Short mmCIF file of C-alpha atoms in Angstrom, two decimals:
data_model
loop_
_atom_site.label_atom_id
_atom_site.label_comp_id
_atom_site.label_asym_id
_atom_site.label_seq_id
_atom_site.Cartn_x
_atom_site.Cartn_y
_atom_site.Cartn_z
CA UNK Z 1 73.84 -66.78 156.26
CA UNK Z 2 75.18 -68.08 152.84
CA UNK Z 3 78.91 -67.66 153.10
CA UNK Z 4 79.92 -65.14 149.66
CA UNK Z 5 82.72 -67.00 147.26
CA UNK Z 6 84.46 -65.56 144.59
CA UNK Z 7 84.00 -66.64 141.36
CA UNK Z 8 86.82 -68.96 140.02
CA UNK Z 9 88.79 -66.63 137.66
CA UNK Z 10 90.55 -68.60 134.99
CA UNK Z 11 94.61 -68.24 135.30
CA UNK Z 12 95.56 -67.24 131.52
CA UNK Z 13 98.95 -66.08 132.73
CA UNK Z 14 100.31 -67.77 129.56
CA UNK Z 15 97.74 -66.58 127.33
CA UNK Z 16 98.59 -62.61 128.06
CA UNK Z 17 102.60 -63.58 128.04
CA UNK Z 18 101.77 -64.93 124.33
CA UNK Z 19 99.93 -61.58 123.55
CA UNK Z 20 102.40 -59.17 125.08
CA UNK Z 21 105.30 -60.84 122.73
CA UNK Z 22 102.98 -60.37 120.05
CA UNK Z 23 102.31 -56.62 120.64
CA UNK Z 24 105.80 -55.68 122.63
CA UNK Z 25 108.94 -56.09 121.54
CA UNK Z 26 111.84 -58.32 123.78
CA UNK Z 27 114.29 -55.57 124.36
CA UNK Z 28 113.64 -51.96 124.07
CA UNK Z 29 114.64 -50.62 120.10
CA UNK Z 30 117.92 -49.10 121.08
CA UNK Z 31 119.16 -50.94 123.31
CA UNK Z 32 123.51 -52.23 122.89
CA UNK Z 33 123.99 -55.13 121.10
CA UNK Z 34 126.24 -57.84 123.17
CA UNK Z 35 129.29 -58.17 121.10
CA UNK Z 36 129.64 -61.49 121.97
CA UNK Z 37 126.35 -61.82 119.97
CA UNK Z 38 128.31 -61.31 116.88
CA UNK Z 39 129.79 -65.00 117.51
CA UNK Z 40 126.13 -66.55 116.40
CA UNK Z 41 126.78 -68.86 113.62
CA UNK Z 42 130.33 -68.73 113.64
CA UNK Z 43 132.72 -71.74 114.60
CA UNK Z 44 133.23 -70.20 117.92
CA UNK Z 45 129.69 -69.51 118.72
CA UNK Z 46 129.68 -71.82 121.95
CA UNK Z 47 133.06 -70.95 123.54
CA UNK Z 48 133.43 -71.24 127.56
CA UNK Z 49 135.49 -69.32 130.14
CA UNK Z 50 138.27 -70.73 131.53
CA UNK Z 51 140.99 -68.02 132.92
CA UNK Z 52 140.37 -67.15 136.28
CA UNK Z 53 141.62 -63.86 137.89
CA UNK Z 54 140.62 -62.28 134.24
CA UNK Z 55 140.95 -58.71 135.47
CA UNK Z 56 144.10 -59.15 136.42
CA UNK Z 57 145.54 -60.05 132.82
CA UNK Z 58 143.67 -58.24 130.97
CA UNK Z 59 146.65 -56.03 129.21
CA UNK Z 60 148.38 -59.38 128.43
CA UNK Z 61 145.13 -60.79 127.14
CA UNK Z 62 144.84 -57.96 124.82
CA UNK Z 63 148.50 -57.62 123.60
CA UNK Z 64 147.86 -61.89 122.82
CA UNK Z 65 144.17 -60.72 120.92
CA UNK Z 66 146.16 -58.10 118.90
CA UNK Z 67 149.28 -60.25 118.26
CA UNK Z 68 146.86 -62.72 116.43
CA UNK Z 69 144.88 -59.92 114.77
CA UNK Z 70 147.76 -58.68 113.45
CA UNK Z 71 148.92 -62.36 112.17
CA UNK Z 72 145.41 -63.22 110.39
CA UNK Z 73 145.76 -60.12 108.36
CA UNK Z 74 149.05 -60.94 107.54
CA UNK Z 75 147.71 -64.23 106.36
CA UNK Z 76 145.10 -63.03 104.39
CA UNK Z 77 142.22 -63.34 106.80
CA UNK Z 78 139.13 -61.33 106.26
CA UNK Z 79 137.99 -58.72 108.60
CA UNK Z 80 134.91 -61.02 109.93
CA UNK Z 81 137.02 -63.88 110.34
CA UNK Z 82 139.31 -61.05 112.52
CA UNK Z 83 136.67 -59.64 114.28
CA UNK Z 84 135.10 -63.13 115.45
CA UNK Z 85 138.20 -64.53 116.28
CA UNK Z 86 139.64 -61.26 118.56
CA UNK Z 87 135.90 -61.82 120.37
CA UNK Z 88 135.88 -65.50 120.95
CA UNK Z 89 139.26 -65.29 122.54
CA UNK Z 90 138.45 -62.03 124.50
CA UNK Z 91 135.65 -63.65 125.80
CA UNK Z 92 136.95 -67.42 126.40
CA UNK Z 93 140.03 -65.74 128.29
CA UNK Z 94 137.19 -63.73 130.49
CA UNK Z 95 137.34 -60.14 129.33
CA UNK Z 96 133.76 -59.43 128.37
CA UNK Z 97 133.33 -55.66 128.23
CA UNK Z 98 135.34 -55.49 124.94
CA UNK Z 99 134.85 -53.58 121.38
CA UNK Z 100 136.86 -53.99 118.37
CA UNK Z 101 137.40 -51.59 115.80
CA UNK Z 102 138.84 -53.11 112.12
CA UNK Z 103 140.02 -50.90 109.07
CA UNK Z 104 141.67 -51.96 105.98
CA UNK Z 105 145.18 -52.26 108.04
CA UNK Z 106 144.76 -51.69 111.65
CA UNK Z 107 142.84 -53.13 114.28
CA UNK Z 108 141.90 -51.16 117.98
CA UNK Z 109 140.61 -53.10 120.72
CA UNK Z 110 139.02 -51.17 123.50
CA UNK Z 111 138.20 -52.47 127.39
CA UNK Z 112 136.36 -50.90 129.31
CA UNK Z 113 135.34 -52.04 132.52
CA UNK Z 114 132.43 -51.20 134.78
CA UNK Z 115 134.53 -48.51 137.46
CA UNK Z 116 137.62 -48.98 136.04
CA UNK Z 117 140.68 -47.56 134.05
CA UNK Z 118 139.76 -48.49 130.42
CA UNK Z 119 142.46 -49.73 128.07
CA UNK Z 120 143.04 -48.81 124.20
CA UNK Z 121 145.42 -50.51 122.02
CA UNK Z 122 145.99 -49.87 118.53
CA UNK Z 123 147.87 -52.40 115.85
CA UNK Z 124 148.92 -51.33 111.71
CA UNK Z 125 149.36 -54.30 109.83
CA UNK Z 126 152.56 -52.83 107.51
CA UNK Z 127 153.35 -56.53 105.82
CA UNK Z 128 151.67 -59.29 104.25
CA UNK Z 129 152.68 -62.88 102.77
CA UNK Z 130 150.77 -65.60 101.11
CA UNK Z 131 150.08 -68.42 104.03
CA UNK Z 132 146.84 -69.88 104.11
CA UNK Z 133 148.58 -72.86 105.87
CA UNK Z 134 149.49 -69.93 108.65
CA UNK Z 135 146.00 -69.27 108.59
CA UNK Z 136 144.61 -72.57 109.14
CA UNK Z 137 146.91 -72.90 112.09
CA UNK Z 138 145.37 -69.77 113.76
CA UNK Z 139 142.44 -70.71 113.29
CA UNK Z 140 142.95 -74.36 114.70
CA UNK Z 141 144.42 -72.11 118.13
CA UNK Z 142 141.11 -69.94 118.36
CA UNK Z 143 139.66 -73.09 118.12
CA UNK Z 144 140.98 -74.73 121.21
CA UNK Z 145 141.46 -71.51 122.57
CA UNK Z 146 137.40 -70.92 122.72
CA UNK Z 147 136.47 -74.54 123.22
CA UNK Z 148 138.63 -73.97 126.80
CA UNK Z 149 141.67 -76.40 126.20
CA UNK Z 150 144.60 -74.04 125.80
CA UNK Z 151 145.62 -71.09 128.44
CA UNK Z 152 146.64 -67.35 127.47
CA UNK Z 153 150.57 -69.25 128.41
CA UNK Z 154 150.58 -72.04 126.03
CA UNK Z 155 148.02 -70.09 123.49
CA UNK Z 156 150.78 -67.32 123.34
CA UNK Z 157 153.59 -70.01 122.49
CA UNK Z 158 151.81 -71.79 119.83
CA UNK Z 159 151.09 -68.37 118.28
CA UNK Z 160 154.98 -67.46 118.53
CA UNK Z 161 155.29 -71.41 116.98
CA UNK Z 162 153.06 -70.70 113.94
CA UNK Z 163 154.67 -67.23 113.13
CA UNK Z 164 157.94 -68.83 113.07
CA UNK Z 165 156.84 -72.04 111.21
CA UNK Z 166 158.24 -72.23 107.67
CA UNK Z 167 156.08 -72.21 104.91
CA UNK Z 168 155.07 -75.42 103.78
CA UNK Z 169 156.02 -75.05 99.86
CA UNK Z 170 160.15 -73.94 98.74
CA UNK Z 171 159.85 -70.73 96.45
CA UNK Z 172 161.09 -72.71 93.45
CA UNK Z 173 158.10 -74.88 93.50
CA UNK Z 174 155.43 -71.91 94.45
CA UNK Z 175 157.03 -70.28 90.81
CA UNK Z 176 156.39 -73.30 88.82
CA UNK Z 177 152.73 -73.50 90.69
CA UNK Z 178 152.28 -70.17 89.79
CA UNK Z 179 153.92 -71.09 85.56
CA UNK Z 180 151.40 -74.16 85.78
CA UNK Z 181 148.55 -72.45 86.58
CA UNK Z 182 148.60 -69.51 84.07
CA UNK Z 183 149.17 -72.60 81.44
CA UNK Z 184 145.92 -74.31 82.48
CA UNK Z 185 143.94 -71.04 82.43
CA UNK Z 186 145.15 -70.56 78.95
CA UNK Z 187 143.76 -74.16 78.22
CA UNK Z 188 140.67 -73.80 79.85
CA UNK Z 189 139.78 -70.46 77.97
CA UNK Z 190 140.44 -71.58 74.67
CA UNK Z 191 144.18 -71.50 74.19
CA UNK Z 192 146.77 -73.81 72.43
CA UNK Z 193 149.19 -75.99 73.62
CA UNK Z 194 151.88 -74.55 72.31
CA UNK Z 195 149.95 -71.37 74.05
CA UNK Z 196 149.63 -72.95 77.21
CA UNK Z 197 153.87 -73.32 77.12
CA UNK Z 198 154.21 -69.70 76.10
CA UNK Z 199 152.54 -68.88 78.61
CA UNK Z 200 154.01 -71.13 81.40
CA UNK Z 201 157.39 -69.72 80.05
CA UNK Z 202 156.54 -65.97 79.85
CA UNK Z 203 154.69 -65.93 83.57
CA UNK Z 204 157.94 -67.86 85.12
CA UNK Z 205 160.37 -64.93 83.71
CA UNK Z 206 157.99 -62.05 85.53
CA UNK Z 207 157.54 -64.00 88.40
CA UNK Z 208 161.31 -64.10 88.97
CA UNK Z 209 162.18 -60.54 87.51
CA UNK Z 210 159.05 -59.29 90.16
CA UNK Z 211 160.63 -61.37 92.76
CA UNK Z 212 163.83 -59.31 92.17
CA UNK Z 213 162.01 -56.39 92.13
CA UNK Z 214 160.28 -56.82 95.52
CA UNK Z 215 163.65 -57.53 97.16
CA UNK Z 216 164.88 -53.82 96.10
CA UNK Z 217 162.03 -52.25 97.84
CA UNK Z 218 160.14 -51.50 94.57
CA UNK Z 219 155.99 -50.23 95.12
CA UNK Z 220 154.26 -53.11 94.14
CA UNK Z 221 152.22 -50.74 91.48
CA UNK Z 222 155.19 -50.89 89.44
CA UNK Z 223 156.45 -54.64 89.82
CA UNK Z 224 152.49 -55.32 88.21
CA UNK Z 225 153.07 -52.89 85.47
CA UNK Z 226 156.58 -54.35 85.01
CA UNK Z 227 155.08 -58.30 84.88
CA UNK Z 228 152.23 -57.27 82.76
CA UNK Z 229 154.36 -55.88 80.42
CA UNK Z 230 157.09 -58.07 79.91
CA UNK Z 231 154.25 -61.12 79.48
CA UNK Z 232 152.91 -58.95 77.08
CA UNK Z 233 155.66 -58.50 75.22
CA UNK Z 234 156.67 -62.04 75.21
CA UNK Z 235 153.22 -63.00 73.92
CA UNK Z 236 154.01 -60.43 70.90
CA UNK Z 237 157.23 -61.37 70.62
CA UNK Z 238 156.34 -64.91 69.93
CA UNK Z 239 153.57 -63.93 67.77
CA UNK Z 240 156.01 -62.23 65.53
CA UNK Z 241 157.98 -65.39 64.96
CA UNK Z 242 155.12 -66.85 63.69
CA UNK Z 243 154.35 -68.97 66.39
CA UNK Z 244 150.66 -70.74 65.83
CA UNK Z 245 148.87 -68.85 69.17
CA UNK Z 246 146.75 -66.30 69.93
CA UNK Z 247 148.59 -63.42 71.81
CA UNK Z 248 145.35 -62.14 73.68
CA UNK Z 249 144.95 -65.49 75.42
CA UNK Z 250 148.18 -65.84 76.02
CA UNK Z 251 147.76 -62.46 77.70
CA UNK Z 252 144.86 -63.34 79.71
CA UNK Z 253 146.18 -66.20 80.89
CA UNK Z 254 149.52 -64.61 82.24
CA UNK Z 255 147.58 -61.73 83.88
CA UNK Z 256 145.18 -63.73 85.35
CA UNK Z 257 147.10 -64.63 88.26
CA UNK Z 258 148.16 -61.07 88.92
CA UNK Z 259 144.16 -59.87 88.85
CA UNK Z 260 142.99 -58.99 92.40
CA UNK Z 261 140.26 -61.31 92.19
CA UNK Z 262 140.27 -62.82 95.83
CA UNK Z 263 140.84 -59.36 96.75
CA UNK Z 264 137.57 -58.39 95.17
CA UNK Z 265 135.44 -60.65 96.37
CA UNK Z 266 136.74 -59.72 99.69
CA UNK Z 267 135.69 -56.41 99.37
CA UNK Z 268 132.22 -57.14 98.85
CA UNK Z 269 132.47 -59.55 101.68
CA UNK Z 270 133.57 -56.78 104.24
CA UNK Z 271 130.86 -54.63 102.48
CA UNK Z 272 128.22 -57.34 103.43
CA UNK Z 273 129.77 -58.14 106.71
CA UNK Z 274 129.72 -54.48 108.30
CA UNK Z 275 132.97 -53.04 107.30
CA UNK Z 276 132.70 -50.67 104.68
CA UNK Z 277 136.10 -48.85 105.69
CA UNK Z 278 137.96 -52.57 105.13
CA UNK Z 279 135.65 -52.83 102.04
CA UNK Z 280 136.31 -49.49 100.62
CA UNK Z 281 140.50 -50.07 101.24
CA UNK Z 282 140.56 -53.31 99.45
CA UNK Z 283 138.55 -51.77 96.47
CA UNK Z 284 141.70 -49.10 96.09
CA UNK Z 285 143.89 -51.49 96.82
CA UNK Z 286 141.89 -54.01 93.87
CA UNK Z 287 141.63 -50.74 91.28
CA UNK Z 288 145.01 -49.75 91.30
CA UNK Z 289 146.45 -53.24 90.79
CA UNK Z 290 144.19 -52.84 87.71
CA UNK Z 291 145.38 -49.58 86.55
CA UNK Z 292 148.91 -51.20 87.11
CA UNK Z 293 148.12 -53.96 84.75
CA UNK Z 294 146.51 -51.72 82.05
CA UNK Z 295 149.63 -49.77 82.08
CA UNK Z 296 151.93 -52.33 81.76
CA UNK Z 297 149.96 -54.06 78.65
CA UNK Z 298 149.12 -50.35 77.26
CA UNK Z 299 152.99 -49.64 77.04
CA UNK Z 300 153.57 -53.24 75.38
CA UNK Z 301 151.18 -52.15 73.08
CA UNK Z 302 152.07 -48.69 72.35
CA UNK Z 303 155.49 -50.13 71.98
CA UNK Z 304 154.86 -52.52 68.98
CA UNK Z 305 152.61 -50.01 67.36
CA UNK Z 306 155.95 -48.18 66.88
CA UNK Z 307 158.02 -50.83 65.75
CA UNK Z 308 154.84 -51.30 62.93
CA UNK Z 309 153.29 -54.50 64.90
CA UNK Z 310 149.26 -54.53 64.18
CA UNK Z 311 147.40 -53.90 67.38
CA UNK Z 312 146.66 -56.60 69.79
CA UNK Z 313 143.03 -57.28 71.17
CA UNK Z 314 143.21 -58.22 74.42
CA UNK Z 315 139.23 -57.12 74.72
CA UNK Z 316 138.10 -60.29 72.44
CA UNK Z 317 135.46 -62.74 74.41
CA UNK Z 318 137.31 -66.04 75.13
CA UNK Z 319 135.55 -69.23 74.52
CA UNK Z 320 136.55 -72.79 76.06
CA UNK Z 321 137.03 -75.31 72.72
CA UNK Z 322 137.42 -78.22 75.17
CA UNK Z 323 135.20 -81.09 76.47
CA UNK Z 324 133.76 -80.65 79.58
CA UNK Z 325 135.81 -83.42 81.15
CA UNK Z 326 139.11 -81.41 79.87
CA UNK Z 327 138.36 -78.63 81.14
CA UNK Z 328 137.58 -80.35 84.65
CA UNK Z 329 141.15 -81.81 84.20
CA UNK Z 330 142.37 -78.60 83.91
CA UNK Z 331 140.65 -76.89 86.90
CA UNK Z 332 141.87 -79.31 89.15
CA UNK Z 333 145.23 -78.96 88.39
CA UNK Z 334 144.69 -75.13 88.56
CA UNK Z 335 143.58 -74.92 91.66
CA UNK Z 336 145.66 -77.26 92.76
CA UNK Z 337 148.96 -74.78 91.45
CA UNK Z 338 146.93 -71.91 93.13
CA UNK Z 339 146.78 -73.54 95.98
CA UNK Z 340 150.63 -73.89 96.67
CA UNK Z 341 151.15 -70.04 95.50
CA UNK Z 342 149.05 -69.56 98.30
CA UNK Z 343 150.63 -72.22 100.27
CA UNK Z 344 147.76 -73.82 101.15
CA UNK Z 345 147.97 -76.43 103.91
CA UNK Z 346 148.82 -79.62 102.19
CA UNK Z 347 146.56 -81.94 103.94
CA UNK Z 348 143.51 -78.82 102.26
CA UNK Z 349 144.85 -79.17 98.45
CA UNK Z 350 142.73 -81.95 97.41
CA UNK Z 351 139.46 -81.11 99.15
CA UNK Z 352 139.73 -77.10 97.67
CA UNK Z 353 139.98 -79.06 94.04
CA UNK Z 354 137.30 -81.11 94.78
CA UNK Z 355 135.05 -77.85 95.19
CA UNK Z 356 136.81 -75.86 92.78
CA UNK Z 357 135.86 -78.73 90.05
CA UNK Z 358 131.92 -78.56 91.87
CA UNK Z 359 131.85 -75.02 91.57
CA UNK Z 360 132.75 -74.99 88.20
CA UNK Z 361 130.49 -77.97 87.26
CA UNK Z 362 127.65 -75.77 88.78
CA UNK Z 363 128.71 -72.36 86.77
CA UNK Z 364 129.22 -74.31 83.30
CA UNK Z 365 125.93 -75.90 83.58
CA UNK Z 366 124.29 -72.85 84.72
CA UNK Z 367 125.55 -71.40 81.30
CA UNK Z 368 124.28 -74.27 79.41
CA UNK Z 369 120.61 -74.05 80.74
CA UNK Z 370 120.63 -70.16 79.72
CA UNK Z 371 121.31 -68.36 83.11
CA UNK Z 372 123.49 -65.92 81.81
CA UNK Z 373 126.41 -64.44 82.10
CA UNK Z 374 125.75 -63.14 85.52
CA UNK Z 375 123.44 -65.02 87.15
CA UNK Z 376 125.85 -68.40 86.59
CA UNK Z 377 128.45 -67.03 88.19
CA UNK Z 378 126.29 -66.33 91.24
CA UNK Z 379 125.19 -70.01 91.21
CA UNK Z 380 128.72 -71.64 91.12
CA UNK Z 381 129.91 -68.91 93.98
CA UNK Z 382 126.73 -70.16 96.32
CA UNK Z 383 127.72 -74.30 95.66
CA UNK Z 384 131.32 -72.92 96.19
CA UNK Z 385 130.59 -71.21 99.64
CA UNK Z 386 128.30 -74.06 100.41
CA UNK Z 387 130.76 -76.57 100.39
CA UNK Z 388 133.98 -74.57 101.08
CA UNK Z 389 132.32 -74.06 104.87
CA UNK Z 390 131.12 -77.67 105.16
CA UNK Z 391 135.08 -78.82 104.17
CA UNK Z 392 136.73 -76.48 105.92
CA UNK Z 393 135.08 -76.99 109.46
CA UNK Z 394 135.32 -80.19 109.26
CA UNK Z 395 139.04 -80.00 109.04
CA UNK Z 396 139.58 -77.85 111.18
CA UNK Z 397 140.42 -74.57 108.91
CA UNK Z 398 138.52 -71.12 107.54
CA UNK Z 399 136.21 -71.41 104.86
CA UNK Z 400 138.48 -68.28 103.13
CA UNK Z 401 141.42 -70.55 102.44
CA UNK Z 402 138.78 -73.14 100.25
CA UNK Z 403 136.26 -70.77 98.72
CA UNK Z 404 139.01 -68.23 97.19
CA UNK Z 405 141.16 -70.55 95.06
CA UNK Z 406 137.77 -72.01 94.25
CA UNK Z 407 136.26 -68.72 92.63
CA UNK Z 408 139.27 -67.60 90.71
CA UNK Z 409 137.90 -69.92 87.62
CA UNK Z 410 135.16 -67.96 87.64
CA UNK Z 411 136.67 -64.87 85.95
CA UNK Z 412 135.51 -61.98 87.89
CA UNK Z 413 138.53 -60.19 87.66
CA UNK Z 414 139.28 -60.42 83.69
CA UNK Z 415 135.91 -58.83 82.85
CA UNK Z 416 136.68 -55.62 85.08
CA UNK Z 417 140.31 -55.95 83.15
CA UNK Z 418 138.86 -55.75 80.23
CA UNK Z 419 136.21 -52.81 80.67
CA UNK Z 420 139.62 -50.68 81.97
CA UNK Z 421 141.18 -51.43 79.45
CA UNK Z 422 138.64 -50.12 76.72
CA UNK Z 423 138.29 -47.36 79.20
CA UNK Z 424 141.98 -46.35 79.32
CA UNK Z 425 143.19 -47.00 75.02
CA UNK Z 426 139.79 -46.70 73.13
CA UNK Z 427 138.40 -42.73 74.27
CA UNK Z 428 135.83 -43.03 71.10
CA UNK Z 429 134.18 -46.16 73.24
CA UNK Z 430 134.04 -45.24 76.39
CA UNK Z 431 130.39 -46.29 76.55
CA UNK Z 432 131.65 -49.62 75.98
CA UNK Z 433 134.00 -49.83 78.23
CA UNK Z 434 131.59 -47.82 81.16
CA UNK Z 435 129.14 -50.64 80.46
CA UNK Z 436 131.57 -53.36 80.49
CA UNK Z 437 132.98 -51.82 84.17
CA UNK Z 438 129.22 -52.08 85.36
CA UNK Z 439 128.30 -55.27 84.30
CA UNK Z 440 131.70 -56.67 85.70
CA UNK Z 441 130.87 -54.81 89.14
CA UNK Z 442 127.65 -56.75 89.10
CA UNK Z 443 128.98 -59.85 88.35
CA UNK Z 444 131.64 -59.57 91.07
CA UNK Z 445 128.94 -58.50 93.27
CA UNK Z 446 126.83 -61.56 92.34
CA UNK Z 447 129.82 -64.08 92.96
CA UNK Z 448 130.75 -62.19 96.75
CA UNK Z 449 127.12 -62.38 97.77
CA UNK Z 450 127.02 -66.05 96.61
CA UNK Z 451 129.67 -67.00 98.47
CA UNK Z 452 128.19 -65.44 101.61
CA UNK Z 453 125.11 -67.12 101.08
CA UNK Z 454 126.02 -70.06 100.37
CA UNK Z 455 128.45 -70.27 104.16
CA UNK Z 456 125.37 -68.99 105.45
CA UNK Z 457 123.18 -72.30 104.04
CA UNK Z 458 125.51 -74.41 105.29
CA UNK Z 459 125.71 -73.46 108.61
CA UNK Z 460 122.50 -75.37 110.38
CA UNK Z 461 124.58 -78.18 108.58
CA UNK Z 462 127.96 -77.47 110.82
CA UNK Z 463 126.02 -76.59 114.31
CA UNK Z 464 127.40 -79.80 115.79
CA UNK Z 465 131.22 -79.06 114.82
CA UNK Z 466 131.83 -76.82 118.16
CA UNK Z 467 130.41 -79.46 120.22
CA UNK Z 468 132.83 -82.39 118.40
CA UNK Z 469 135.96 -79.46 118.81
CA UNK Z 470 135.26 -79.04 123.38
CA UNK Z 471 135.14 -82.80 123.15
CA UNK Z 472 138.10 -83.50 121.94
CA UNK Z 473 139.58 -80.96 123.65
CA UNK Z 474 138.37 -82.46 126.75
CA UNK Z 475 140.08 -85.63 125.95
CA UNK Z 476 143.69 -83.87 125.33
#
């Protein structure tokens, strides 16, 4: 008898795994997303566990986690740079099971283990300062924190270090960096000299009278009506004495360091991020600084109209009269004064002015080769993001304390001014104004999505920074 054999059946094992990923999804639809997923692309994307007994601490690693929340909102941190931080440190310090809530002012920060008591802490955020160099040494401590090189112990004393760190700029100095800068704007959007002085003198006396004001416990609606006006009044004052300026720039250039421009931008960020309650609480917050600053100038105004004074424009488009390379001059030196408001790390003042002046480079040329009025702004807020993520990684800081000084040259916040402004004084064009108020939205819109985009392009280009950060960490 033949002995039967079975035909040789070909093995396409890899052939029906190809198909079934082609026809069937990975994971079913609604399954939980890992939070720790939320770390992709981030700084601390690759962090590594390295508290044992995690389960043990856990209420101390969570009262450390909110502790530092609570500090980069104080700082001026963005809610994604919160929530990504609060993770990579849950997670490094081995507490996995964790969700984090963020609002405009308060962050909760649930765990919740498998069989086991869960724990809920809440923290408001009731104060905040201008620190970026604060910031930057946070961020340096998540840093080491997720690359495994610093305890909960020694993370928790560095943290009590950097809260008690002085600032690295003396008030007097931060008020002439905040004179200097509203003198450069005026030079960069077509003012004077002897405007630029006006204005350095008239934003020096209301920063020092708000100063005053903020140490009597005054809202800080009313100390931005109160600066607003008295630079506005100053500006008319001058103007009456026959000094050779225009009054509107002189205006513009005082107000434009009170605008919540940063603030703006922020906003959309959240909005893009995933956090449309943080989004929608800066945009109040953003609006009514407006409405403060309309008021202030709208008093000025009705004020000299009484005393016979012909009405000021403030509304008027503002043209740079400068060469390209003066202008450059004077956006380095800008950003450089906005910098120390913001007291800026020092060693982080040069590089920010080096992107500031590339940002601005890329919007002024995008004006010259016809993109518009919105669509430049968009392109100098992508090159800004691009390289304020690049520079910052690389030393060692968040991309928010480069990209916002960077964007403030930009204007977003003087065309919104503006479109209020016609709103609030001129009823019979309110169409004006209502259009003016939606092209400005659209503008800021275009500069907050360029400056996520462009941190978004440059990160396959700072993959490699995590694995430089464990190294040296593993040589400390």
């Amino acid at each position: 008898m033949i002995p039967l054999v079975s035909p040789v059946r070909p093995n396409n094992k890899a052939a029906r795994s190809v198909l079934r990923k082609l026809v069937q999804g990975e994971a079913p639809p609604t399954a939980p997303m890992n939070i720790v997923e939320r770390l992709a692309g981030t700084p601390y994307a690759n962090f590594t566990i390295q508290v044992g007994q995690a389960e043990e601490s856990a209420r101390k690693t969570i009262d450390f986690a909110l502790r530092l929340a609570e500090t980069m909102f104080r700082y001026g941190a963005g809610a994604l740079e919160v929530e990504t931080s609060i993770i990579a440190v849950t997670a490094a310090l081995g507490l996995r099971n964790i969700e984090v809530d963020i609002t405009n002012q308060s962050v909760v920060i649930n765990y919740a283990p498998h069989e086991a008591v869960p724990i809920t802490l809440l923290r408001v955020v009731r104060s905040w300062t201008n620190n970026y160099a604060g910031l930057v040494d946070v961020h340096e401590l998540v840093t080491d924190i997720a690359g495994g090189g610093v305890s909960r112990e020694e993370a928790s004393r560095r943290l009590d270090v950097i809260t008690k760190r002085p600032k690295p700029f003396p008030r007097w100095m931060v008020a002439m960096a905040e004179a200097v800068f509203g003198a450069a704007v005026v030079g960069v959007i077509g003012g004077s000299g002897l405007g630029a002085l006006v204005a350095f003198l008239t934003i020096l006396l209301a920063g020092q009278v708000a100063r005053v004001l903020g140490k009597w416990k005054v809202p800080d609606f009313f100390v931005t009506a109160i600066s607003s006006f008295i630079i506005t009044v100053l500006a008319l004052v001058f103007f009456m004495l026959h000094v050779p300026l225009s009054p509107s720039i002189v205006v513009a250039g005082g107000i434009l360091l009170m605008l919540p421009s940063g603030r703006l931008v922020s906003a959309v960020q959240d909005a893009i991020n995933g956090f449309p309650v943080s989004a929608a609480g800066r945009f109040l917050s953003a609006f009514l600084t407006f409405g403060a600053i309309v008021a202030g100038i709208s008093v000025a105004l009705v004020l000299s109209a009484l005393l016979g004074m012909a009405r000021l424009d403030v509304t008027e488009d503002l043209r740079s009269v400068l060469p390209v390379y003066w202008s450059l001059l004077l956006v380095a030196v800008a950003t450089v004064a906005i910098c120390i408001a913001e007291q800026t790390a020092v060693r982080l003042l040069l590089p920010t002015m080096a992107v500031a002046v590339v940002g601005y480079l890329a919007y002024f040329y995008g004006l010259e080769l016809g993109l518009g009025g919105r669509f430049a702004p968009a392109v100098g807020a992508v090159a800004i993001g691009f390289l304020a993520r690049i520079v910052a990684l690389r030393l060692r800081a968040p991309q928010l304390v480069v990209a916002v000084p960077s964007i403030l040259f930009l204007l977003v916040g003087l065309s919104i001014f503006r479109a209020m402004f016609v709103l609030t004084l001129t009823p019979d064009d309110s169409v004006t104004g209502a259009v003016g108020l939606f092209n400005a939205l659209v503008v800021i819109l275009a500069v907050a999505a360029g400056v996520v985009l462009g941190d978004n392009m440059a990160r396959p280009f700072t993959r490699g920074q995590g694995h430089r950060d464990r190294r040296s960490n593993r040589r400390r």
